[in-house]
Short mmCIF file of C-alpha atoms and ligand atoms in Angstrom, two decimals:
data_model
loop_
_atom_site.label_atom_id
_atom_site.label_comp_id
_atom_site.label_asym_id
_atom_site.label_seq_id
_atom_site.Cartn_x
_atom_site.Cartn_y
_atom_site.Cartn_z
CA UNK A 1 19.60 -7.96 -47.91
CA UNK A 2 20.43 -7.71 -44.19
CA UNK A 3 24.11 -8.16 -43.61
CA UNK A 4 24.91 -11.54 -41.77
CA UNK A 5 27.04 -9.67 -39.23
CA UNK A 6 23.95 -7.60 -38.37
CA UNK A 7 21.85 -10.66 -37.59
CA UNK A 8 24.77 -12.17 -35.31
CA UNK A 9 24.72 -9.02 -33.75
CA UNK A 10 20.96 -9.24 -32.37
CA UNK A 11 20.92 -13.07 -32.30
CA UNK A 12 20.75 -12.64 -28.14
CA UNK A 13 17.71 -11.00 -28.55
CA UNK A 14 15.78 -13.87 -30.68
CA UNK A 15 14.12 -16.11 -28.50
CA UNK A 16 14.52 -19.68 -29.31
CA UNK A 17 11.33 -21.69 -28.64
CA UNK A 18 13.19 -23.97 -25.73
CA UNK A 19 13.96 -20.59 -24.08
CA UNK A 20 10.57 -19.41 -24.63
CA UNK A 21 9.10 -22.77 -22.82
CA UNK A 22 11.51 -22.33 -20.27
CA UNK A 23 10.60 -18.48 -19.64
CA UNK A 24 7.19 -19.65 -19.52
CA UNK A 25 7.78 -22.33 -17.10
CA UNK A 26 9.69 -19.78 -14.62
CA UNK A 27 7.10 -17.85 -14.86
CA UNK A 28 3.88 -19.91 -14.06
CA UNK A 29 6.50 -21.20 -10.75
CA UNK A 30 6.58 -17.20 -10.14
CA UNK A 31 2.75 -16.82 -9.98
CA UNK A 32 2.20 -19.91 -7.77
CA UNK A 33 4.96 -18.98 -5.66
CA UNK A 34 3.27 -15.36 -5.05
CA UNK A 35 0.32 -16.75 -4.52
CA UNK A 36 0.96 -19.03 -1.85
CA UNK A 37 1.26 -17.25 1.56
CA UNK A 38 4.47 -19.32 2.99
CA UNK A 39 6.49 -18.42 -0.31
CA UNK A 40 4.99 -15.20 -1.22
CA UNK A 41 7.85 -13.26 0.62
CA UNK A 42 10.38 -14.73 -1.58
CA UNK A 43 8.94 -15.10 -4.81
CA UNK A 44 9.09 -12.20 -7.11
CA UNK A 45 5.87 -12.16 -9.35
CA UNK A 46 3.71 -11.40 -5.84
CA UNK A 47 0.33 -11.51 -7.20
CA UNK A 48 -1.66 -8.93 -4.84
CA UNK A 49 -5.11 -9.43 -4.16
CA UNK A 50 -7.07 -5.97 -5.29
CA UNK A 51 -10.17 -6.62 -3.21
CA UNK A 52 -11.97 -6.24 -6.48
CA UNK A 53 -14.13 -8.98 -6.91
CA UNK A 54 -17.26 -8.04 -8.92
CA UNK A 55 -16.79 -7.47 -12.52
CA UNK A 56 -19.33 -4.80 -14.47
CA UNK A 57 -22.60 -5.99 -15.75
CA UNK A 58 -22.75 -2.87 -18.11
CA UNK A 59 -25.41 -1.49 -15.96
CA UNK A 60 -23.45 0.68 -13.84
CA UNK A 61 -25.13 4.16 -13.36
CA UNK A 62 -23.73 7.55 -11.76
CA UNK A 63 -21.15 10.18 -12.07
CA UNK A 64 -17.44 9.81 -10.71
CA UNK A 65 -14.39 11.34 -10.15
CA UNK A 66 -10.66 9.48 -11.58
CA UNK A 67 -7.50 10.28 -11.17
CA UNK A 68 -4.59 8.50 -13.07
CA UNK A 69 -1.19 8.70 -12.22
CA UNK A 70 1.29 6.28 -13.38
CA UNK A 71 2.84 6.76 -16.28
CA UNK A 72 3.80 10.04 -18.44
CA UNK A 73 0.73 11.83 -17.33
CA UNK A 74 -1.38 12.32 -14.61
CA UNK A 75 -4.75 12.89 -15.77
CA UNK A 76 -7.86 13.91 -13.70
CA UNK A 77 -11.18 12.73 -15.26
CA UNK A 78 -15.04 12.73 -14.75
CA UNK A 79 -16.77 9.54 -15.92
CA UNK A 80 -20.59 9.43 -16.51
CA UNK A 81 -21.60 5.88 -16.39
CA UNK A 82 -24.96 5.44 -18.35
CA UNK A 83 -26.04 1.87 -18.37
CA UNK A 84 -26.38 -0.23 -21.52
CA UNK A 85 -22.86 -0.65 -21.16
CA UNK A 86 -22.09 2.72 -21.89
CA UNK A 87 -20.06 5.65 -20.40
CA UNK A 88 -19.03 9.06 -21.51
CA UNK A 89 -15.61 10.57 -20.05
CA UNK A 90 -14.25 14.08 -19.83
CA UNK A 91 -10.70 14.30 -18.47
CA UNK A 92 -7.85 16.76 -18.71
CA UNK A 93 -4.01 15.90 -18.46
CA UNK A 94 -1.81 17.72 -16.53
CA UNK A 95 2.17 17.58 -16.27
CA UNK A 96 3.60 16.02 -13.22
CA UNK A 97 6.92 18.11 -13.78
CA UNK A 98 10.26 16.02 -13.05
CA UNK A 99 11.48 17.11 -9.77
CA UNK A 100 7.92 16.28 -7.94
CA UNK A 101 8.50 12.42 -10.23
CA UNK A 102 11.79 12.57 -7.28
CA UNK A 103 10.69 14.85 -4.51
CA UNK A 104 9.38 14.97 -1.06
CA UNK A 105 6.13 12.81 -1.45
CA UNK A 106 3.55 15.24 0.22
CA UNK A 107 4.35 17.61 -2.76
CA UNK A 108 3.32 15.24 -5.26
CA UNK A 109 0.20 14.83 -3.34
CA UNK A 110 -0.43 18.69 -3.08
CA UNK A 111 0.03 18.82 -6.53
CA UNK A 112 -2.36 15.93 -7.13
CA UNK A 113 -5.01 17.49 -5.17
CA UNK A 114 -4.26 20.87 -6.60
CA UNK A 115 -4.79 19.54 -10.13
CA UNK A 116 -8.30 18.37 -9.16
CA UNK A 117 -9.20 21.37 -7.38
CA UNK A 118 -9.29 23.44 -10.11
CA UNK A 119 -10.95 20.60 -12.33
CA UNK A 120 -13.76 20.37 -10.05
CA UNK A 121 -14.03 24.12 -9.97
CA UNK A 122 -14.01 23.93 -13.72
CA UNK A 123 -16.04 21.50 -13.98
CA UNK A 124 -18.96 23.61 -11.67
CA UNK A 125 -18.98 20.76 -9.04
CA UNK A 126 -17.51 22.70 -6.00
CA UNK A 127 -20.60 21.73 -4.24
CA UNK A 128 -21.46 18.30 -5.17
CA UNK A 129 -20.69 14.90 -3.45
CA UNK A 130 -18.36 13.07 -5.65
CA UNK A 131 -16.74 9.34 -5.01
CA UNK A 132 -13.36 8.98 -6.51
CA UNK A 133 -11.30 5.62 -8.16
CA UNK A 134 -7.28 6.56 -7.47
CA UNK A 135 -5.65 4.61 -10.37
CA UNK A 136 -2.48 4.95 -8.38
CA UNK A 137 -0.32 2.32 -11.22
CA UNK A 138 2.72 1.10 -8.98
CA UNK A 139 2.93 -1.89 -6.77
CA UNK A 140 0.28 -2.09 -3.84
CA UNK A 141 -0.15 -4.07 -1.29
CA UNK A 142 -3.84 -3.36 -0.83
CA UNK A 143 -5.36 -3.85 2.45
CA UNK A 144 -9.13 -3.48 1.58
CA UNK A 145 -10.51 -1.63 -1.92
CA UNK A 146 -9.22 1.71 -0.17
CA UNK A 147 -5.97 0.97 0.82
CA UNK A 148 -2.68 0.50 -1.01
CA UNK A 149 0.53 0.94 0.69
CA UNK A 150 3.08 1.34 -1.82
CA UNK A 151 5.87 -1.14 -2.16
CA UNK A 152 8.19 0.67 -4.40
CA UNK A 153 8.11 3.70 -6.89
CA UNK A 154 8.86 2.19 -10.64
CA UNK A 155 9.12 4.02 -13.94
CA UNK A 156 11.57 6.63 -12.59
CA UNK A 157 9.71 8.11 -9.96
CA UNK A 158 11.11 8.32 -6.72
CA UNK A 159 9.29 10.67 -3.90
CA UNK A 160 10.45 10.21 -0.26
CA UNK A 161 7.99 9.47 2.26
CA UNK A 162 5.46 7.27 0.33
CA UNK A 163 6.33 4.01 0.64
CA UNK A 164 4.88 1.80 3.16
CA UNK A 165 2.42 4.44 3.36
CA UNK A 166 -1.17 3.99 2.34
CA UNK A 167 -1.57 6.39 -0.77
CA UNK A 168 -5.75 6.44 -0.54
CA UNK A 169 -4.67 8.09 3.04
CA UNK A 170 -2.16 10.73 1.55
CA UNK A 171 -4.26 11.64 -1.10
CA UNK A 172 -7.65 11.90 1.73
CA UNK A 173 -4.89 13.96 3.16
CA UNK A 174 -3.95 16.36 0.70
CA UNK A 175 -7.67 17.19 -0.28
CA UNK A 176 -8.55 17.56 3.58
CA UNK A 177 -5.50 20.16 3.47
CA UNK A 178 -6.82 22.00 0.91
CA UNK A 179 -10.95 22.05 2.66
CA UNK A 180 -12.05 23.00 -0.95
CA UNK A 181 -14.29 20.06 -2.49
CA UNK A 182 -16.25 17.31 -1.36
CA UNK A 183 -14.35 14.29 -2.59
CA UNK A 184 -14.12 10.29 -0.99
CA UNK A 185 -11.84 8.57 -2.30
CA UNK A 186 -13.38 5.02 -2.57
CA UNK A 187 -11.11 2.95 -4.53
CA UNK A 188 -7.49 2.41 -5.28
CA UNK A 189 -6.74 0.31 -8.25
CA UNK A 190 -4.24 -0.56 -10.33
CA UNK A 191 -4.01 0.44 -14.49
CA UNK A 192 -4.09 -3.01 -15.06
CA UNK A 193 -7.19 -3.80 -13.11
CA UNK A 194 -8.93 -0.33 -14.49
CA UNK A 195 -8.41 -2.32 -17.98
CA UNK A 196 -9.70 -5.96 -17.19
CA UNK A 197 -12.54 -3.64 -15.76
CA UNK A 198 -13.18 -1.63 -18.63
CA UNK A 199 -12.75 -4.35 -21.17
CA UNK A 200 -14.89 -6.57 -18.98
CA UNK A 201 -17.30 -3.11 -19.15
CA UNK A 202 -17.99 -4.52 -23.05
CA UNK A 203 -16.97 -7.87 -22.99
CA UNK A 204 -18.21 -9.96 -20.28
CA UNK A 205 -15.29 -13.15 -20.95
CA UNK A 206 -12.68 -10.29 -20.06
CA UNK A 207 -10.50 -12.34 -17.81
CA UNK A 208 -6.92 -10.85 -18.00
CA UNK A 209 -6.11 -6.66 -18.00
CA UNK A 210 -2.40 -6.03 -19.50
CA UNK A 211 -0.33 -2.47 -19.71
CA UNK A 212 2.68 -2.49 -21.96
CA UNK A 213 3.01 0.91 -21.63
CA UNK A 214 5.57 3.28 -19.92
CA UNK A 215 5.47 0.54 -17.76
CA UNK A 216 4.31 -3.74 -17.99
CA UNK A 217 2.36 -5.43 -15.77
CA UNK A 218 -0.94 -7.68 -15.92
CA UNK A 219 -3.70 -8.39 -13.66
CA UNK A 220 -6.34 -11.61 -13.89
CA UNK A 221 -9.35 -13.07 -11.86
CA UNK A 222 -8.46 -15.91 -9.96
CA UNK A 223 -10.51 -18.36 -7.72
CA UNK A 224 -10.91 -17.06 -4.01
CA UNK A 225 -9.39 -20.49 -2.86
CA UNK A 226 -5.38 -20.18 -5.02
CA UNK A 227 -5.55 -16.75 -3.13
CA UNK A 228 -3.70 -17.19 0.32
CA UNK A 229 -3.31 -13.32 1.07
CA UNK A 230 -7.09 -12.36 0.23
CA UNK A 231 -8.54 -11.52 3.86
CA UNK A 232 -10.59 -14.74 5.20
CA UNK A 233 -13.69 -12.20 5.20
CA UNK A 234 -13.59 -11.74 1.62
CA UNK A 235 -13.29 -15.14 0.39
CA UNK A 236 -17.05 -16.08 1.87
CA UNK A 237 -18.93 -14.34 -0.12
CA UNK A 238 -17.27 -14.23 -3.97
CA UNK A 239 -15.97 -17.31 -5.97
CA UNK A 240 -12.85 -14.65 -7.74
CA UNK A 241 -10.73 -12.02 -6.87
CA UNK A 242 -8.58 -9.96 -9.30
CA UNK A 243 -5.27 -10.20 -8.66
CA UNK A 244 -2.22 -7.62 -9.59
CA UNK A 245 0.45 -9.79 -10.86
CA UNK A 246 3.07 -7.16 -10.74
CA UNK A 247 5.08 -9.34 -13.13
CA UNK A 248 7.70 -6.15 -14.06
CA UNK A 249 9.48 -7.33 -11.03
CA UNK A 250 10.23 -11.30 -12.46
CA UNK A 251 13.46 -11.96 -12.85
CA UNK A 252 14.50 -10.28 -9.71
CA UNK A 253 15.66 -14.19 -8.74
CA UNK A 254 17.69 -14.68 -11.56
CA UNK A 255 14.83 -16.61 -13.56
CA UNK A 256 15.89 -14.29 -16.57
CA UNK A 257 19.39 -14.07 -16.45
CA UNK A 258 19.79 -17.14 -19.10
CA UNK A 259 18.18 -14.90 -21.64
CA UNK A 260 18.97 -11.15 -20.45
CA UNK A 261 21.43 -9.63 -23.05
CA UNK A 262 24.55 -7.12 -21.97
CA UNK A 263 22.19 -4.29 -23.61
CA UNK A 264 19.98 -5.50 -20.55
CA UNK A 265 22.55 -5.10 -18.03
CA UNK A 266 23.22 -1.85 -18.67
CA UNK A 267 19.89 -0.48 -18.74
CA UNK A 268 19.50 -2.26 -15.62
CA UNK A 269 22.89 -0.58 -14.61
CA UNK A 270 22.22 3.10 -15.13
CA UNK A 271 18.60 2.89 -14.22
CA UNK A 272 17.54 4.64 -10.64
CA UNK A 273 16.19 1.08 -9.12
CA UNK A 274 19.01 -1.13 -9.90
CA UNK A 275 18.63 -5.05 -9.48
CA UNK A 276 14.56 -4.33 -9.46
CA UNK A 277 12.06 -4.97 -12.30
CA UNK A 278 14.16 -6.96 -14.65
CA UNK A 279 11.06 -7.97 -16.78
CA UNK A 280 9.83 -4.59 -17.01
CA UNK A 281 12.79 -3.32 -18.43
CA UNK A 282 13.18 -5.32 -21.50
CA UNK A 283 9.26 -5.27 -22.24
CA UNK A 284 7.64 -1.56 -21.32
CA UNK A 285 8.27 1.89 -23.52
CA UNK A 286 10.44 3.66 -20.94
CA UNK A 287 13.56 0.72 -21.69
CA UNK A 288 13.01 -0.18 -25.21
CA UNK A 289 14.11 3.06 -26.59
CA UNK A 290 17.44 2.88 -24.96
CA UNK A 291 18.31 -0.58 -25.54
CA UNK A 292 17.66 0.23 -29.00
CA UNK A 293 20.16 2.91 -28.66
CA UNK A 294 23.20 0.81 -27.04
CA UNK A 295 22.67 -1.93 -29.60
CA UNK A 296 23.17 1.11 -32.00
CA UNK A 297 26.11 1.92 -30.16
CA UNK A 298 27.65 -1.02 -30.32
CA UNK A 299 26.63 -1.35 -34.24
CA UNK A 300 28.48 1.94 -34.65
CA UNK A 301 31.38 0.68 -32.97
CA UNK A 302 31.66 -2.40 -35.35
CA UNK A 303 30.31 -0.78 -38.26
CA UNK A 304 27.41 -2.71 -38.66
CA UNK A 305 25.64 0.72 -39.93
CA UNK A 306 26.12 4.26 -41.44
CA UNK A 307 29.31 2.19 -42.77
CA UNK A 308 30.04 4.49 -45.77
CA UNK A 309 30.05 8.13 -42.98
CA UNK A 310 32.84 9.29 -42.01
CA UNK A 311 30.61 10.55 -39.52
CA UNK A 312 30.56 7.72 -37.30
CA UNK A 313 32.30 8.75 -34.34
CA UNK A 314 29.98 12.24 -34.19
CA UNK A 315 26.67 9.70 -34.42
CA UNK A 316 27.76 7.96 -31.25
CA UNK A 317 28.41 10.80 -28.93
CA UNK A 318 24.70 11.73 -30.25
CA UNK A 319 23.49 8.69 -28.53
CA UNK A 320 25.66 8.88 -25.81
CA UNK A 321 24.41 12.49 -25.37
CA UNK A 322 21.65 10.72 -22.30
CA UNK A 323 19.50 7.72 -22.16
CA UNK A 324 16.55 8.79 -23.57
CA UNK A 325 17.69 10.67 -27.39
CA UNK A 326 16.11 7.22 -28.91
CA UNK A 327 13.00 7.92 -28.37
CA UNK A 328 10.27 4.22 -27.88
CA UNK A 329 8.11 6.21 -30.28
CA UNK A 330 10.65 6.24 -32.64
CA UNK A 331 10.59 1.86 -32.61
CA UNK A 332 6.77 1.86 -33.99
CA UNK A 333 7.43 4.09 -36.39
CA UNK A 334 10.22 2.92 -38.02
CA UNK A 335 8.44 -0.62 -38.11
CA UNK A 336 5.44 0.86 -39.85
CA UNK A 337 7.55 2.47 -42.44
CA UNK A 338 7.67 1.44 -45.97
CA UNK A 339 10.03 0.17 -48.24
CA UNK A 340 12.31 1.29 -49.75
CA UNK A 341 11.03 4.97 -49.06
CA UNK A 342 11.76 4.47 -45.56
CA UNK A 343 9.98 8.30 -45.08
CA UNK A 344 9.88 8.28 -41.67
CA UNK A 345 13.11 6.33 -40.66
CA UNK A 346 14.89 8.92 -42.60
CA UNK A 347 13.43 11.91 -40.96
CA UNK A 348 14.07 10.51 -37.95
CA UNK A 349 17.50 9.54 -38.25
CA UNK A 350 18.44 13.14 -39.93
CA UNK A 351 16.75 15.11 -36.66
CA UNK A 352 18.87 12.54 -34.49
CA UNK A 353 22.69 12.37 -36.47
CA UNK A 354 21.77 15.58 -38.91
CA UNK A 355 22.15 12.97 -42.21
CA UNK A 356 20.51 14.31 -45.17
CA UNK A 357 19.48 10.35 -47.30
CA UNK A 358 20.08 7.59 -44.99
CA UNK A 359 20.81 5.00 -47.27
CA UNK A 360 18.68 1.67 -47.76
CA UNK A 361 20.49 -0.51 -46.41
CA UNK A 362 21.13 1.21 -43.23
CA UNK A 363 17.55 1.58 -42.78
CA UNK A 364 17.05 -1.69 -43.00
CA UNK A 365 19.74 -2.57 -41.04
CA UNK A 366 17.89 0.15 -38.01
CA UNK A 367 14.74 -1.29 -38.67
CA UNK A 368 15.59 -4.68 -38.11
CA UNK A 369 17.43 -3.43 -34.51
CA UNK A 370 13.85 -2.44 -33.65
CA UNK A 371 12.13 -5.31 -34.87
CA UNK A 372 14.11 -7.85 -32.64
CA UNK A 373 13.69 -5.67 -29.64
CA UNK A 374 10.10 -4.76 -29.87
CA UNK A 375 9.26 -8.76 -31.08
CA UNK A 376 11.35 -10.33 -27.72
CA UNK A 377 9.38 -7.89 -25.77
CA UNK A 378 6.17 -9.00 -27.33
CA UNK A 379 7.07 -12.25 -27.05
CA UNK A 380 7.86 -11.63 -23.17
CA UNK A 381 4.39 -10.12 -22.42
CA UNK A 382 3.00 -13.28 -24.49
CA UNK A 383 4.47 -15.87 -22.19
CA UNK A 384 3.27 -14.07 -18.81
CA UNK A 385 -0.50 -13.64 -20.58
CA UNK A 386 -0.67 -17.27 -21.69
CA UNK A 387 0.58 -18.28 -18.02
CA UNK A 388 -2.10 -16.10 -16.64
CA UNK A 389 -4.97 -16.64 -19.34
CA UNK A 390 -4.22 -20.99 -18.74
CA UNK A 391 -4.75 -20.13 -14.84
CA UNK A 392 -7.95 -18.73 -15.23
CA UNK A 393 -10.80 -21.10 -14.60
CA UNK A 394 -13.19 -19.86 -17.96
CA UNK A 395 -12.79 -21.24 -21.31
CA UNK A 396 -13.35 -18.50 -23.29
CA UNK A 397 -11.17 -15.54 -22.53
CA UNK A 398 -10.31 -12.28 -23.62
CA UNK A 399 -7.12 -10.16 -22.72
CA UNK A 400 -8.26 -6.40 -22.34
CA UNK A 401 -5.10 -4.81 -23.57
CA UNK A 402 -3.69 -1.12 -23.07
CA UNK A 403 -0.31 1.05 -23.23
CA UNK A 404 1.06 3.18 -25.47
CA UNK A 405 3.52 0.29 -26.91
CA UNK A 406 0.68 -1.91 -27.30
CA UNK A 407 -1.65 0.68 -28.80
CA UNK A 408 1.00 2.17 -31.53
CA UNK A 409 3.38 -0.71 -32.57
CA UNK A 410 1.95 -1.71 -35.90
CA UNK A 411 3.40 -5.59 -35.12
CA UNK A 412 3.16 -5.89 -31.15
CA UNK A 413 -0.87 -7.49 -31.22
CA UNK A 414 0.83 -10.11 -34.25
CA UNK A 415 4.14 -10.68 -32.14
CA UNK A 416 2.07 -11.46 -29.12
CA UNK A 417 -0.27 -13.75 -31.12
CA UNK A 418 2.15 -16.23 -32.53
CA UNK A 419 3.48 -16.98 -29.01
CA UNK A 420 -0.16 -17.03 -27.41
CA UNK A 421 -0.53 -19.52 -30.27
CA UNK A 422 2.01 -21.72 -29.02
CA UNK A 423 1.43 -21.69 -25.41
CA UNK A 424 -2.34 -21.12 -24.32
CA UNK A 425 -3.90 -24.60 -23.30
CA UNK A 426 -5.90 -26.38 -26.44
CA UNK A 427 -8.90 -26.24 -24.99
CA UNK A 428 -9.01 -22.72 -24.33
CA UNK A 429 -10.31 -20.35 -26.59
CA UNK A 430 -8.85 -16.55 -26.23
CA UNK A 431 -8.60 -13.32 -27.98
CA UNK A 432 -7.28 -9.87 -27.68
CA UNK A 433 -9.47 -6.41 -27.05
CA UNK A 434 -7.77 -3.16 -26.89
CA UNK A 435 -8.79 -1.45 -23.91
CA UNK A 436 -10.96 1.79 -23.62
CA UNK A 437 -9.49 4.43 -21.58
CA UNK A 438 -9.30 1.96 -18.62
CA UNK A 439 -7.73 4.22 -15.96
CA UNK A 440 -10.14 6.35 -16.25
CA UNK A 441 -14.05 4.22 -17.47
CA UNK A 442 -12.45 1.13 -14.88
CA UNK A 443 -11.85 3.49 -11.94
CA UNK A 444 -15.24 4.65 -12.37
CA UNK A 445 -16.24 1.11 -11.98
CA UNK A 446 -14.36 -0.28 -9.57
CA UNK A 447 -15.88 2.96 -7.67
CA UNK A 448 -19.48 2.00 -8.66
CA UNK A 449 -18.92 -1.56 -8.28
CA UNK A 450 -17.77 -0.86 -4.67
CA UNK A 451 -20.49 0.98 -3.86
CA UNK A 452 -23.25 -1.55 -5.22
CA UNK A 453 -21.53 -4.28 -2.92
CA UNK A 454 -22.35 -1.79 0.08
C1 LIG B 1 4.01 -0.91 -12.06
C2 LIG B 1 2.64 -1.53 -12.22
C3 LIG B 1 1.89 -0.92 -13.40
C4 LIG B 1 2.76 -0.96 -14.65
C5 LIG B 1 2.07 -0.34 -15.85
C6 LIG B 1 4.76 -0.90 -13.40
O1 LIG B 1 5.95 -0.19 -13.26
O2 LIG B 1 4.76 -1.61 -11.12
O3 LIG B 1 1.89 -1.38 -11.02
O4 LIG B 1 0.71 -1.63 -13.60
O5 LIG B 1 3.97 -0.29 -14.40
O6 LIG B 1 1.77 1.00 -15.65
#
């Protein structure tokens, strides 16, 4: 039995259903509001056209280059697109050590264009002509399907010099500096769109591409016409544009402060872009670790858990040690333990405080820490993808899902549902479809899709 004091003690972070109406409210204002040109500057949701405005038939054909940089990884790939729906992809990951995350921009490019150097050259295609779809996942404004000029860093990077520059440029850039392979970069894109793409690769009602990854942010198709900032010369042609919500950044006007918790604050607090991406940080894996840890802290403090160690004191400068000692990981695994064995939440908690047999009750008492932080943040993500799935014009409509919360939390998919259940329109009909390597397969064909409309 869960100790009442413990449930007090993460009441903030259960979501009453009047708050969740009201999130969902503020939230459908927010997309409008970015929409529209004459309050796009203010509003905080700003819903960037991608210039992407043809989804996959399946037929796609042809061989191209990806690169992937937004989150814990930067990966390089090669995708073989083979018709029928199909595609094969070869990629390699390489570390994008910390102090290029928060150095002089160029560097990070060098090292970008480094990294696919020697794939290329691995790869035997020194020689060949290959076009290339930059999955570049931080907030664009794009100016056509080849430029983005960066807005902001997120997720803890932080290189001088890049924004308000066009990244497709830098990157042209850094290749040209290094005269070694015969690459175009065609297409920038976000993560997001790469996963409405992919999804919609298989599925042709894919309508709406989500990340709860390191980071969270969702993408949909909208009509040409509810897009003020789409370039007249595009909205001739195509009915739909896909549209980068950016939604990490809601909040930013105070829409969230009725429901942000003091655990919030001070992630917000110690984080390196204070005041920005309020949503983000209580939905995407780099913040849910460590507001798992100061609830622990404060749980310590009023012996809430590990009541019976003497130990308790020793625990807490553990998690005070930095931000990071409680790991996201660690939230999905504890939540697909079982009971009472609680395997997993033991070994975990003996490599973090060095306690041999946790007892029951305190693993219960962890596990239900993580439960109420992972659910709100499910529940978050919920309300922006009903908002964005009862904007869309189609009936039918699948969310194309990715992320590495998303993808290992054995309860975020059933979290998400019950609150999709609540709020999608009646007359829609939606599901959920994890995404297939979407950074990669979806900047393949936003690359081929680009080059068919030519
Ligand atoms: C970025 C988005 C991205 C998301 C998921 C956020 O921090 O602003 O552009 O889609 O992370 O990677």
């Amino acid at each position: 039995m869960l100790d009442a004091e413990v449930r007090e003690l993460m009441q903030p972070f259960v979501l009453s259903d009047y708050q969740v109406q009201e999130v969902y409210s503020r939230f459908c204002l927010e997309v409008a509001r970015g929409l529209k040109r004459s309050t796009h500057p203010q509003a905080n949701v700003k819903c960037f056209p991608t210039y992407v405005q043809d989804l996959p038939t399946g037929d796609e054909m042809g061989k191209y280059l990806a690169l992937d940089l937004g989150g814990t990884n930067f990966r390089v790939l090669l995708v073989s697109l083979k018709g029928h729906h199909d595609a094969t992809v070869d990629s390699q990951i390489y570390a994008v050590p910390k102090d290029l995350m928060v150095g002089p921009g160029v560097d990070l490019f060098d090292h970008i264009a480094g990294c696919l150097a020697k794939f290329v050259e691995k790869h035997d295609m020194k020689t060949a002509y290959l076009p290339l779809g930059f999955t570049f996942s931080f907030p664009c404004v794009q100016l056509g399907l080849k430029e983005g000029i960066l807005v902001r860093w997120t997720k803890g990077f932080d290189c001088a010099g890049v924004e308000g520059e066009d990244v497709g440029r830098m990157l042209h850039e850094a290749i040209q500096r290094r005269g070694d392979a015969d690459i175009a970069v065609v297409a920038i894109l976000n993560d997001t769109t790469g996963t409405l793409m992919s999804c919609a690769h298989r599925n042709a009602d894919c309508r709406v591409g989500v990340i709860v990854g390191t980071g969270c942010n969702a993408c949909y198709v909208e009509d040409v016409e509810n897009v003020d900032l789409l370039r007249a010369d595009f909205k001739k042609t195509k009915r739909s544009v896909i549209v980068n919500a950016e939604w990490g950044a809601f909040g930013e006007g105070g829409q969230l402060d009725f429901v942000r918790t003091e655990y919030d604050r001070e992630v917000d607090e110690k984080s390196l872009n204070r005041s920005e991406q309020l949503f983000e940080k209580m939905t995407a894996g780099m913040y849910l670790g460590n507001l798992v840890r100061l609830v622990l802290l404060r749980a310590l403090e009023r012996k809430l858990i590990f009541k019976q160690s003497s130990r308790r004191p020793e625990f807490a400068s553990v998690l005070q040690r930095n931000e990071e000692v409680f790991e996201t990981r660690y939230i999905s695994e504890i939540e697909d333990d079982s009971f009472p064995e609680f395997a997993s939440t033991r070994k975990i908690v003996k490599n973090l405080f060095g306690l041999e047999k946790a007892s029951v009750e305190d693993c219960q008492t962890l596990r239900y820490i993580c439960e109420c932080v992972a659910k709100r943040a499910a529940t978050l993500v919920a309300i922006g993808v009903s908002g964005l799935v009862n904007r869309t014009s189609n009936r039918r409509v699948i969310v194309g899902m990715d992320g590495s919360v998303y993808r290992y939390h054995p309860e975020f998919d059933a979290y998400m549902r019950q609150t999709l259940q609540k709020l999608v329109k009646e007359d829609k009909e939606w599901d959920i479809m994890l995404s297939e390597d979407g950074s990669g397969r979806g900047a393949a064909l936003v690359a081929a899709v680009a080059s068919k409309t030519k």
